[in-house]
Amino acid sequence: MDTLSMEQKEKKTLFLSKLFQHLDGIALIPTIIALQQNQILNYIKQQTECSLEELSNKYNANTGYLNVALRLLCSQGILEQKIVDNEVFFNDLKLTEWLSLDIIKKYKIVQALYDNEIEYECIIEHHTTHEIKNSILFNTIKQYNTWKAHSPANQINSLEANNQFATWKNHIEGAIIGPIIVALARKLYFNNITPNSPLLIDIHNLWKDLIIQLFYHTEIVDENQLLTEYGYFLLKRSTSYGVTVSYIPTFRKIKEFIYGDHTILSQKSGEDPEIHVDRSMNVWGSGGAHHTYFKKVDQIILDLFNLPIEKQPKGFIDIGCGNGKLIEHIFDLIYYKTKRGKHLKEHPLFIVGSDFNYKALEATDETIHQADIWAKTAFGDISDPDGLAQRLKKDHDIDLVDLLNVRSFLDHNRIYQIPDKNKSRDSESTGAFCYKGKRLDNSLVEQNLTEHLARWYPYLKKYGLLIVELHTIDPMLAAQNIGKTAITAYDASHGFSDQYIVEYDVFIKIARQVGLKPDPKHEYIFPNQEISIVSINRLIAK
């Protein structure tokens, strides 16, 4: 590799590290402020080691969500987690040193963004001086800009980047710029950007001047208001912020989750069933951020639908179809690049989009109609394959087992059910799991996953399961790799919303137990084998 290529690779690594730390900050800041509201961290510092049960009782906290919150600090190398016989203990690893830096006080510069229901679209929609100058968002950005202008020591340099706790600067930066980048990107303001060119944002001058100043202080533009190489890198990857930012409705309620009414974001009659997340933003973020993963999905599809026709599935079903874009993509792939695409008249392709959300089914219907694709939609609960199979047979005369099952980042979002076989098993997961505020023993989550995959097994006997899945990692490993993944942010968004991401080796071990094994030709791990955050597999019946 030549010197220039190495330099570019090093820059990309540094830029990506800051982006990941931005995502960490969006989740960490409200969590840490909520924890210290009742001085929990000070108490752990005094005691050196505390059990989760002791802390929950002392602070009248919801055990499950307190566990999630404290585990995030373990992933940052501040605390250390130990699990002994399903009881969790937290030790002061570097908490004393971290508290001495008064970082929590610094975090509070963006606290107003979590204490209030901020509508970031106001950047685009506010048109009068009065409504802009009186907005909480405007004044928080203004305060941040003033702080940065008078604190040259806060500018991040290469030496500070090696200081473990210098990450707090990137955390604050992410909390303030992440949602703004998402709001502007979703309105296509960054579609035609180029490095070393002016960043054109056609909004009210008050907002524009303030945001350009913010972007200068965060090194997105230079002193001449030209887009920097780093700024170009971030804005071209604006979708990478989308998933974490979409969970801000959850992060705003962490105090209630830990100390109060943990049902505050639960489904209520007549309300949006997913008030804990901005689902449309989540889908937008997922679509962009997961582009790399789906290149591997493409290879699996191509290999399978280029087999002799008699060995191919009759079609495929995308469970958790969202807006239907993956269906459109897979159809185009099959139509233009496989043997099957040349024989669709004799061997028609059965395509089904299934989702638990009726708005998603409507969006999928619109997508497949516009793309002129023959496909059906069906309500489907990832936790109930039998019900889905019955609906497909009754409504469309399609056997679920004859289709390739495809799903991405969905199985961890199954509805938790108390395991039928509530047997004791040694847990290998380090995760923090909740169900409606109650902490779940990791052994129960593993048994629940075992029974979940076992329910799907009969429908995977012919063509298997093409699955893209998210995983947690040991928090000690996460702490050793800060800036290399966004696992802290993922653990926060999933832990506080009752989702169950287990380590990759735990997931595969359970899959094998129920009779599913990875196809060795199609097993992919991201970012690498040591840090297994995302996996792509075609799980086939033994």
XYZ file of C-alpha atoms in Angstrom:
542
model
C 0.000 0.000 0.000
C 1.493 3.390 -0.971
C 1.955 6.251 1.505
C -1.047 8.199 0.184
C -3.362 5.200 0.483
C -2.168 4.550 4.025
C -2.766 8.170 4.947
C -6.305 8.038 3.549
C -7.006 4.802 5.421
C -5.750 6.331 8.671
C -7.934 9.397 8.130
C -10.977 7.254 7.471
C -10.300 5.271 10.659
C -10.030 8.487 12.683
C -13.161 9.987 11.113
C -15.135 6.796 11.689
C -13.965 6.683 15.295
C -15.395 10.132 15.933
C -18.673 9.176 14.261
C -19.013 6.119 16.516
C -18.248 8.238 19.572
C -20.915 10.704 18.443
C -23.439 7.863 18.507
C -22.213 6.761 21.935
C -22.742 10.280 23.229
C -26.337 10.515 22.025
C -27.187 7.542 24.254
C -24.694 7.982 27.084
C -25.317 11.589 28.072
C -28.974 11.262 29.150
C -28.195 7.912 30.793
C -25.324 9.241 32.893
C -27.215 12.392 33.886
C -30.158 10.219 34.988
C -27.920 7.886 36.988
C -26.250 10.725 38.833
C -29.548 12.467 39.519
C -29.722 10.319 42.665
C -25.948 10.071 43.110
C -25.799 6.378 42.207
C -22.328 6.722 40.735
C -21.024 8.456 43.849
C -22.361 5.585 45.936
C -20.614 2.970 43.767
C -17.411 5.008 44.112
C -17.735 4.965 47.916
C -18.529 1.256 48.114
C -16.108 0.131 45.375
C -18.395 -2.806 44.513
C -22.209 -2.974 44.551
C -24.727 -5.570 43.486
C -27.513 -4.619 41.114
C -30.056 -5.771 43.683
C -28.522 -3.571 46.386
C -28.575 -0.506 44.115
C -32.140 -1.171 42.975
C -33.377 -1.437 46.554
C -31.456 1.572 47.834
C -32.603 3.885 45.027
C -36.039 2.350 44.425
C -35.008 1.771 40.832
C -36.363 -0.511 38.126
C -33.783 -3.290 38.192
C -33.870 -4.103 34.484
C -33.274 -0.606 33.172
C -30.748 0.227 35.890
C -28.803 -2.821 34.729
C -28.890 -1.580 31.125
C -27.716 1.877 32.188
C -24.801 0.707 34.328
C -23.633 -1.794 31.713
C -23.158 1.120 29.281
C -20.540 2.557 31.637
C -18.814 -0.829 31.636
C -18.594 -0.603 27.839
C -16.809 2.726 28.305
C -14.259 1.298 30.741
C -15.600 3.297 33.696
C -17.192 0.411 35.605
C -16.577 -3.319 35.531
C -19.440 -5.832 35.333
C -19.365 -9.262 36.965
C -22.167 -11.826 36.728
C -22.160 -14.512 39.411
C -25.045 -17.017 39.514
C -27.237 -14.583 37.564
C -26.576 -11.752 40.035
C -24.840 -8.707 38.593
C -22.125 -6.744 40.383
C -20.558 -3.431 39.372
C -17.049 -2.426 40.415
C -15.244 0.904 40.305
C -12.792 0.337 37.467
C -11.948 3.948 36.617
C -15.032 5.652 38.041
C -13.108 7.664 40.633
C -10.749 9.055 37.994
C -13.630 9.762 35.610
C -15.728 11.582 38.228
C -12.736 13.726 39.164
C -12.810 15.242 35.670
C -16.288 16.692 36.324
C -17.491 15.352 32.983
C -21.145 15.112 34.036
C -21.250 18.885 34.557
C -19.871 19.318 31.038
C -22.520 16.963 29.637
C -25.234 19.246 30.994
C -24.603 21.797 28.264
C -26.878 19.657 26.061
C -29.268 18.469 28.792
C -32.070 20.738 27.520
C -32.174 18.704 24.299
C -33.278 15.684 26.346
C -35.419 17.442 28.951
C -37.663 18.894 26.240
C -39.538 17.537 23.231
C -37.370 19.075 20.531
C -38.719 18.997 16.991
C -35.589 19.296 14.876
C -37.663 19.996 11.779
C -38.053 23.518 13.213
C -34.670 24.273 11.615
C -36.418 24.033 8.273
C -39.922 25.111 9.248
C -39.330 28.169 11.475
C -39.572 31.347 9.432
C -39.895 34.195 11.943
C -37.171 35.747 14.070
C -39.325 35.478 17.191
C -40.002 31.733 17.003
C -36.371 30.983 16.153
C -34.791 33.054 18.913
C -37.215 31.653 21.467
C -36.639 28.029 20.592
C -34.778 25.796 23.043
C -32.781 24.255 20.214
C -31.568 27.635 18.943
C -30.455 28.752 22.378
C -28.753 25.450 23.197
C -26.726 25.593 19.977
C -25.907 29.240 20.692
C -24.698 28.337 24.182
C -22.590 25.496 22.799
C -21.015 27.744 20.157
C -20.107 30.315 22.809
C -18.588 27.623 24.994
C -16.486 26.282 22.127
C -15.376 29.764 21.067
C -14.059 30.522 24.542
C -12.564 27.097 25.210
C -9.731 26.541 22.737
C -8.427 23.766 24.959
C -11.561 21.805 24.104
C -10.478 21.461 20.493
C -9.660 17.806 19.933
C -6.154 17.055 18.726
C -4.256 13.864 17.999
C -2.699 13.739 21.456
C -6.040 14.098 23.246
C -7.525 11.385 21.084
C -5.319 8.896 22.917
C -6.706 9.939 26.294
C -9.436 7.470 27.261
C -11.707 10.092 28.795
C -11.231 12.717 26.065
C -14.203 10.974 24.437
C -16.573 13.231 26.424
C -15.917 16.000 23.902
C -17.046 13.776 21.059
C -20.065 12.671 23.101
C -21.286 16.254 23.475
C -20.534 16.971 19.841
C -22.590 13.963 18.737
C -25.543 14.845 20.958
C -25.791 18.293 19.406
C -24.919 17.688 15.744
C -26.313 14.169 15.229
C -30.033 15.061 15.179
C -29.332 18.224 13.145
C -27.423 16.276 10.499
C -30.297 13.782 10.294
C -32.966 16.501 10.002
C -31.123 18.259 7.161
C -30.085 15.055 5.395
C -33.654 13.733 5.291
C -34.613 16.934 3.466
C -31.810 16.239 0.937
C -29.632 19.237 1.877
C -26.452 17.171 1.591
C -27.173 15.412 -1.700
C -24.793 17.397 -3.881
C -21.987 18.300 -1.504
C -18.304 18.284 -2.457
C -15.199 18.800 -0.295
C -13.654 22.288 -0.178
C -16.890 23.859 -1.427
C -19.406 26.082 0.392
C -22.086 24.174 2.288
C -25.357 25.546 0.933
C -28.287 25.270 3.345
C -31.369 27.108 2.126
C -33.055 27.877 5.445
C -33.754 31.022 7.469
C -30.582 33.105 7.836
C -30.673 32.947 11.634
C -30.669 29.162 11.557
C -28.167 29.013 8.703
C -25.647 31.322 10.381
C -25.961 29.473 13.689
C -25.573 26.012 12.139
C -22.625 27.042 9.965
C -21.002 28.390 13.129
C -21.782 25.081 14.854
C -20.301 23.158 11.941
C -17.161 25.326 12.168
C -16.743 24.540 15.857
C -17.183 20.824 15.128
C -14.734 20.967 12.172
C -17.314 20.138 9.516
C -16.520 23.415 7.735
C -13.348 25.527 7.916
C -12.899 29.213 8.716
C -13.924 30.048 5.130
C -17.135 28.024 5.545
C -15.885 25.402 3.090
C -16.686 21.747 3.700
C -13.700 19.938 5.185
C -12.637 16.430 4.270
C -13.862 15.304 7.688
C -17.158 17.175 7.250
C -17.690 15.588 3.858
C -17.052 12.155 5.395
C -19.697 12.722 8.100
C -22.375 14.287 5.926
C -22.064 11.626 3.221
C -22.700 9.099 6.006
C -25.574 10.995 7.567
C -27.746 7.864 7.546
C -25.290 6.335 10.032
C -26.756 8.682 12.638
C -30.347 7.798 11.749
C -30.942 4.657 13.818
C -29.483 6.048 17.058
C -31.182 9.436 16.619
C -34.497 7.659 15.962
C -34.386 6.407 19.569
C -34.173 9.891 21.100
C -37.836 9.559 22.252
C -36.585 6.665 24.401
C -33.454 8.455 25.618
C -35.583 11.394 26.774
C -37.422 9.093 29.191
C -34.480 7.308 30.801
C -35.109 8.946 34.189
C -38.613 7.484 34.188
C -37.288 4.118 33.019
C -34.820 3.911 35.877
C -36.751 5.513 38.741
C -40.371 5.913 37.720
C -43.057 4.660 35.367
C -41.259 2.358 32.963
C -44.475 1.924 30.948
C -44.350 5.554 29.801
C -43.495 4.562 26.224
C -45.575 1.403 26.094
C -48.352 1.057 23.567
C -51.593 2.720 24.594
C -54.965 2.532 22.894
C -55.400 5.037 20.076
C -51.726 6.079 20.053
C -48.825 5.298 17.754
C -47.761 1.745 18.712
C -44.104 2.754 18.488
C -43.831 6.024 20.373
C -40.421 4.920 21.703
C -38.841 5.297 18.252
C -39.284 7.408 15.119
C -39.864 4.427 12.846
C -39.694 6.265 9.517
C -36.350 7.785 10.546
C -35.199 4.371 11.732
C -36.005 2.806 8.346
C -34.235 5.680 6.572
C -31.153 5.263 8.740
C -31.140 1.488 8.411
C -31.378 1.617 4.638
C -28.311 3.798 4.280
C -26.175 2.491 7.104
C -26.632 -1.164 6.151
C -25.612 -0.830 2.512
C -22.339 -2.703 3.123
C -24.130 -5.609 4.770
C -26.569 -6.071 1.939
C -23.770 -6.574 -0.559
C -23.223 -9.908 1.194
C -26.961 -10.620 1.146
C -26.830 -10.095 -2.614
C -24.217 -12.812 -2.992
C -26.367 -15.316 -1.118
C -29.395 -14.482 -3.295
C -27.366 -14.773 -6.494
C -25.892 -18.130 -5.536
C -29.260 -19.568 -4.521
C -31.259 -18.393 -7.538
C -28.551 -19.434 -9.984
C -28.874 -23.052 -8.908
C -30.696 -25.474 -11.243
C -34.356 -24.379 -11.258
C -35.575 -27.529 -9.504
C -33.304 -26.784 -6.528
C -34.443 -23.216 -6.104
C -37.131 -21.952 -3.693
C -40.467 -20.920 -5.177
C -39.771 -17.406 -3.985
C -38.897 -15.458 -0.884
C -40.559 -13.761 2.057
C -39.150 -10.628 3.678
C -40.315 -10.651 7.287
C -40.178 -7.179 8.765
C -40.424 -5.703 5.276
C -40.519 -2.057 6.400
C -41.051 0.059 3.291
C -40.548 -2.822 0.850
C -37.286 -1.530 -0.597
C -35.430 -4.764 0.142
C -38.147 -6.695 -1.723
C -37.703 -4.435 -4.730
C -33.932 -4.814 -4.550
C -33.996 -8.625 -4.289
C -36.507 -8.903 -7.148
C -34.316 -6.751 -9.421
C -31.313 -8.848 -8.462
C -33.095 -12.088 -9.363
C -34.687 -10.665 -12.508
C -31.525 -9.198 -14.030
C -28.692 -11.361 -12.676
C -29.890 -14.940 -12.165
C -31.021 -17.954 -14.157
C -34.410 -17.718 -12.488
C -34.896 -14.249 -13.916
C -34.869 -15.695 -17.404
C -37.581 -18.266 -16.620
C -40.172 -16.342 -14.605
C -43.011 -17.253 -16.968
C -42.513 -20.972 -16.492
C -41.336 -20.654 -12.889
C -43.016 -17.590 -11.376
C -41.457 -16.025 -8.321
C -43.664 -15.970 -5.225
C -42.833 -12.869 -3.171
C -44.307 -11.911 0.183
C -43.687 -8.898 2.382
C -44.694 -9.420 5.999
C -44.684 -6.991 8.912
C -46.178 -6.454 12.358
C -46.834 -2.791 11.555
C -49.772 -2.070 9.261
C -48.239 1.250 8.159
C -45.206 -0.709 6.978
C -47.460 -3.039 4.991
C -49.095 -0.020 3.341
C -45.659 1.379 2.466
C -44.602 -1.985 1.036
C -47.787 -2.188 -1.048
C -46.968 1.238 -2.491
C -43.363 0.258 -3.246
C -44.223 -2.975 -5.043
C -47.031 -1.261 -6.954
C -44.712 1.491 -8.202
C -42.051 -1.062 -9.095
C -44.643 -3.217 -10.894
C -43.630 -6.307 -8.936
C -45.914 -9.258 -8.338
C -45.889 -9.593 -4.592
C -48.257 -10.072 -1.690
C -48.267 -8.596 1.786
C -49.325 -10.302 4.990
C -49.468 -9.340 8.626
C -46.784 -11.296 10.439
C -45.402 -11.468 13.938
C -41.794 -12.680 14.102
C -42.776 -14.520 17.288
C -45.611 -16.455 15.598
C -44.478 -18.365 12.491
C -47.414 -20.782 12.705
C -49.914 -17.932 12.429
C -48.051 -16.452 9.472
C -47.916 -19.832 7.725
C -51.661 -20.300 8.154
C -52.427 -16.824 6.743
C -50.199 -17.376 3.724
C -51.847 -20.697 2.935
C -55.370 -19.418 3.457
C -55.055 -16.036 1.699
C -52.477 -16.764 -1.017
C -52.174 -20.568 -1.247
C -48.435 -20.271 -0.508
C -46.546 -22.682 1.751
C -44.092 -20.829 3.967
C -41.649 -23.738 3.793
C -41.375 -23.329 -0.006
C -39.967 -19.811 0.345
C -36.541 -18.537 1.275
C -37.058 -16.737 4.570
C -35.274 -13.382 4.638
C -35.059 -11.002 7.552
C -32.715 -8.295 8.698
C -32.203 -6.999 12.235
C -35.518 -8.438 13.388
C -35.204 -11.563 15.528
C -33.812 -9.597 18.470
C -37.004 -7.500 18.350
C -39.290 -10.477 18.991
C -41.935 -10.161 21.694
C -40.590 -11.886 24.782
C -42.511 -14.960 25.921
C -41.845 -16.831 29.141
C -40.047 -20.008 28.027
C -42.161 -23.171 27.958
C -39.211 -25.083 29.353
C -38.183 -22.842 32.199
C -35.153 -24.983 32.838
C -31.995 -23.766 34.474
C -29.067 -23.364 32.093
C -25.664 -21.816 32.433
C -25.709 -18.500 30.622
C -22.819 -17.403 28.459
C -24.154 -13.940 27.664
C -22.984 -10.717 29.288
C -26.038 -8.801 28.071
C -28.543 -6.696 30.026
C -32.117 -7.662 29.165
C -35.520 -6.334 30.256
C -39.149 -7.106 29.745
C -41.527 -4.360 30.839
C -39.102 -3.048 33.410
C -38.245 -6.407 34.903
C -34.694 -7.669 34.574
C -34.538 -10.978 32.723
C -31.982 -13.580 33.730
C -29.703 -14.121 30.775
C -30.427 -17.839 30.923
C -34.118 -17.100 30.313
C -33.309 -14.939 27.295
C -31.187 -17.728 25.851
C -33.931 -20.289 26.433
C -36.460 -17.908 24.881
C -34.232 -17.577 21.799
C -33.894 -21.363 21.632
C -37.679 -21.813 21.602
C -38.103 -18.926 19.137
C -35.766 -20.506 16.575
C -37.283 -23.929 17.238
C -40.716 -22.556 16.272
C -39.235 -21.429 12.958
C -37.317 -24.632 12.285
C -40.143 -26.533 10.468
C -40.428 -23.697 7.933
C -36.689 -23.562 7.251
C -36.134 -27.229 6.343
C -36.025 -26.689 2.584
C -34.229 -23.420 1.926
C -33.142 -22.084 5.280
C -33.073 -18.615 6.749
C -31.148 -15.699 5.282
C -30.617 -13.608 8.399
C -28.841 -10.343 9.142
C -28.570 -9.922 12.898
C -27.172 -7.493 15.453
C -25.161 -8.686 18.442
C -23.795 -7.352 21.686
C -20.260 -7.996 22.892
C -18.669 -8.325 26.312
C -18.483 -4.783 27.770
C -14.819 -5.321 28.625
C -14.150 -5.982 24.938
C -16.215 -2.930 24.019
C -14.143 -0.762 26.369
C -10.963 -1.964 24.676
C -12.357 -0.961 21.266
C -13.990 2.436 21.845
C -14.299 4.230 18.520
C -14.203 0.998 16.529
C -17.902 0.189 16.934
C -21.143 1.868 17.993
C -22.001 -0.961 20.382
C -22.607 1.344 23.367
C -25.303 3.176 21.413
C -26.803 -0.108 20.166
C -26.872 -1.615 23.663
C -28.657 1.513 24.904
C -31.311 1.723 22.193
C -32.048 -2.004 22.342
C -31.743 -2.450 26.088
C -34.104 0.401 26.956
C -36.659 -0.797 24.382
C -36.829 -4.460 25.466
C -34.878 -5.996 22.607
C -32.535 -8.924 22.939
C -29.163 -8.740 21.205
C -26.923 -11.592 22.346
C -23.289 -12.272 21.479
C -22.666 -13.903 18.113
C -21.182 -17.085 19.551
C -24.193 -17.449 21.854
C -26.568 -16.928 18.923
C -24.845 -19.523 16.726
C -24.587 -22.055 19.546
C -28.355 -21.799 20.125
C -29.087 -22.041 16.392
C -27.078 -25.252 16.227
C -28.942 -26.651 19.234
C -32.256 -26.369 17.381
C -30.843 -27.935 14.199
C -29.765 -24.864 12.204
C -26.195 -24.440 11.058
C -24.474 -21.657 9.139
C -23.717 -22.340 5.494
C -19.904 -22.019 5.601
C -19.905 -20.424 2.139
C -22.132 -17.646 3.390
C -21.082 -16.653 6.888
C -20.021 -13.016 7.273
C -19.042 -11.082 10.412
C -18.689 -7.305 10.847
C -16.438 -5.567 11.633
C -14.334 -8.688 12.294
C -14.262 -12.035 14.101
C -12.996 -10.519 17.360
C -15.629 -7.782 17.481
C -18.722 -9.531 16.121
C -21.414 -6.825 16.034
C -23.298 -7.811 12.872
C -23.594 -11.257 11.313
C -24.989 -12.423 7.998
C -25.806 -16.091 7.557
C -27.872 -18.514 5.618
C -28.894 -20.889 8.374
C -29.823 -24.271 6.955
C -31.388 -27.317 8.587
C -28.944 -30.060 9.508
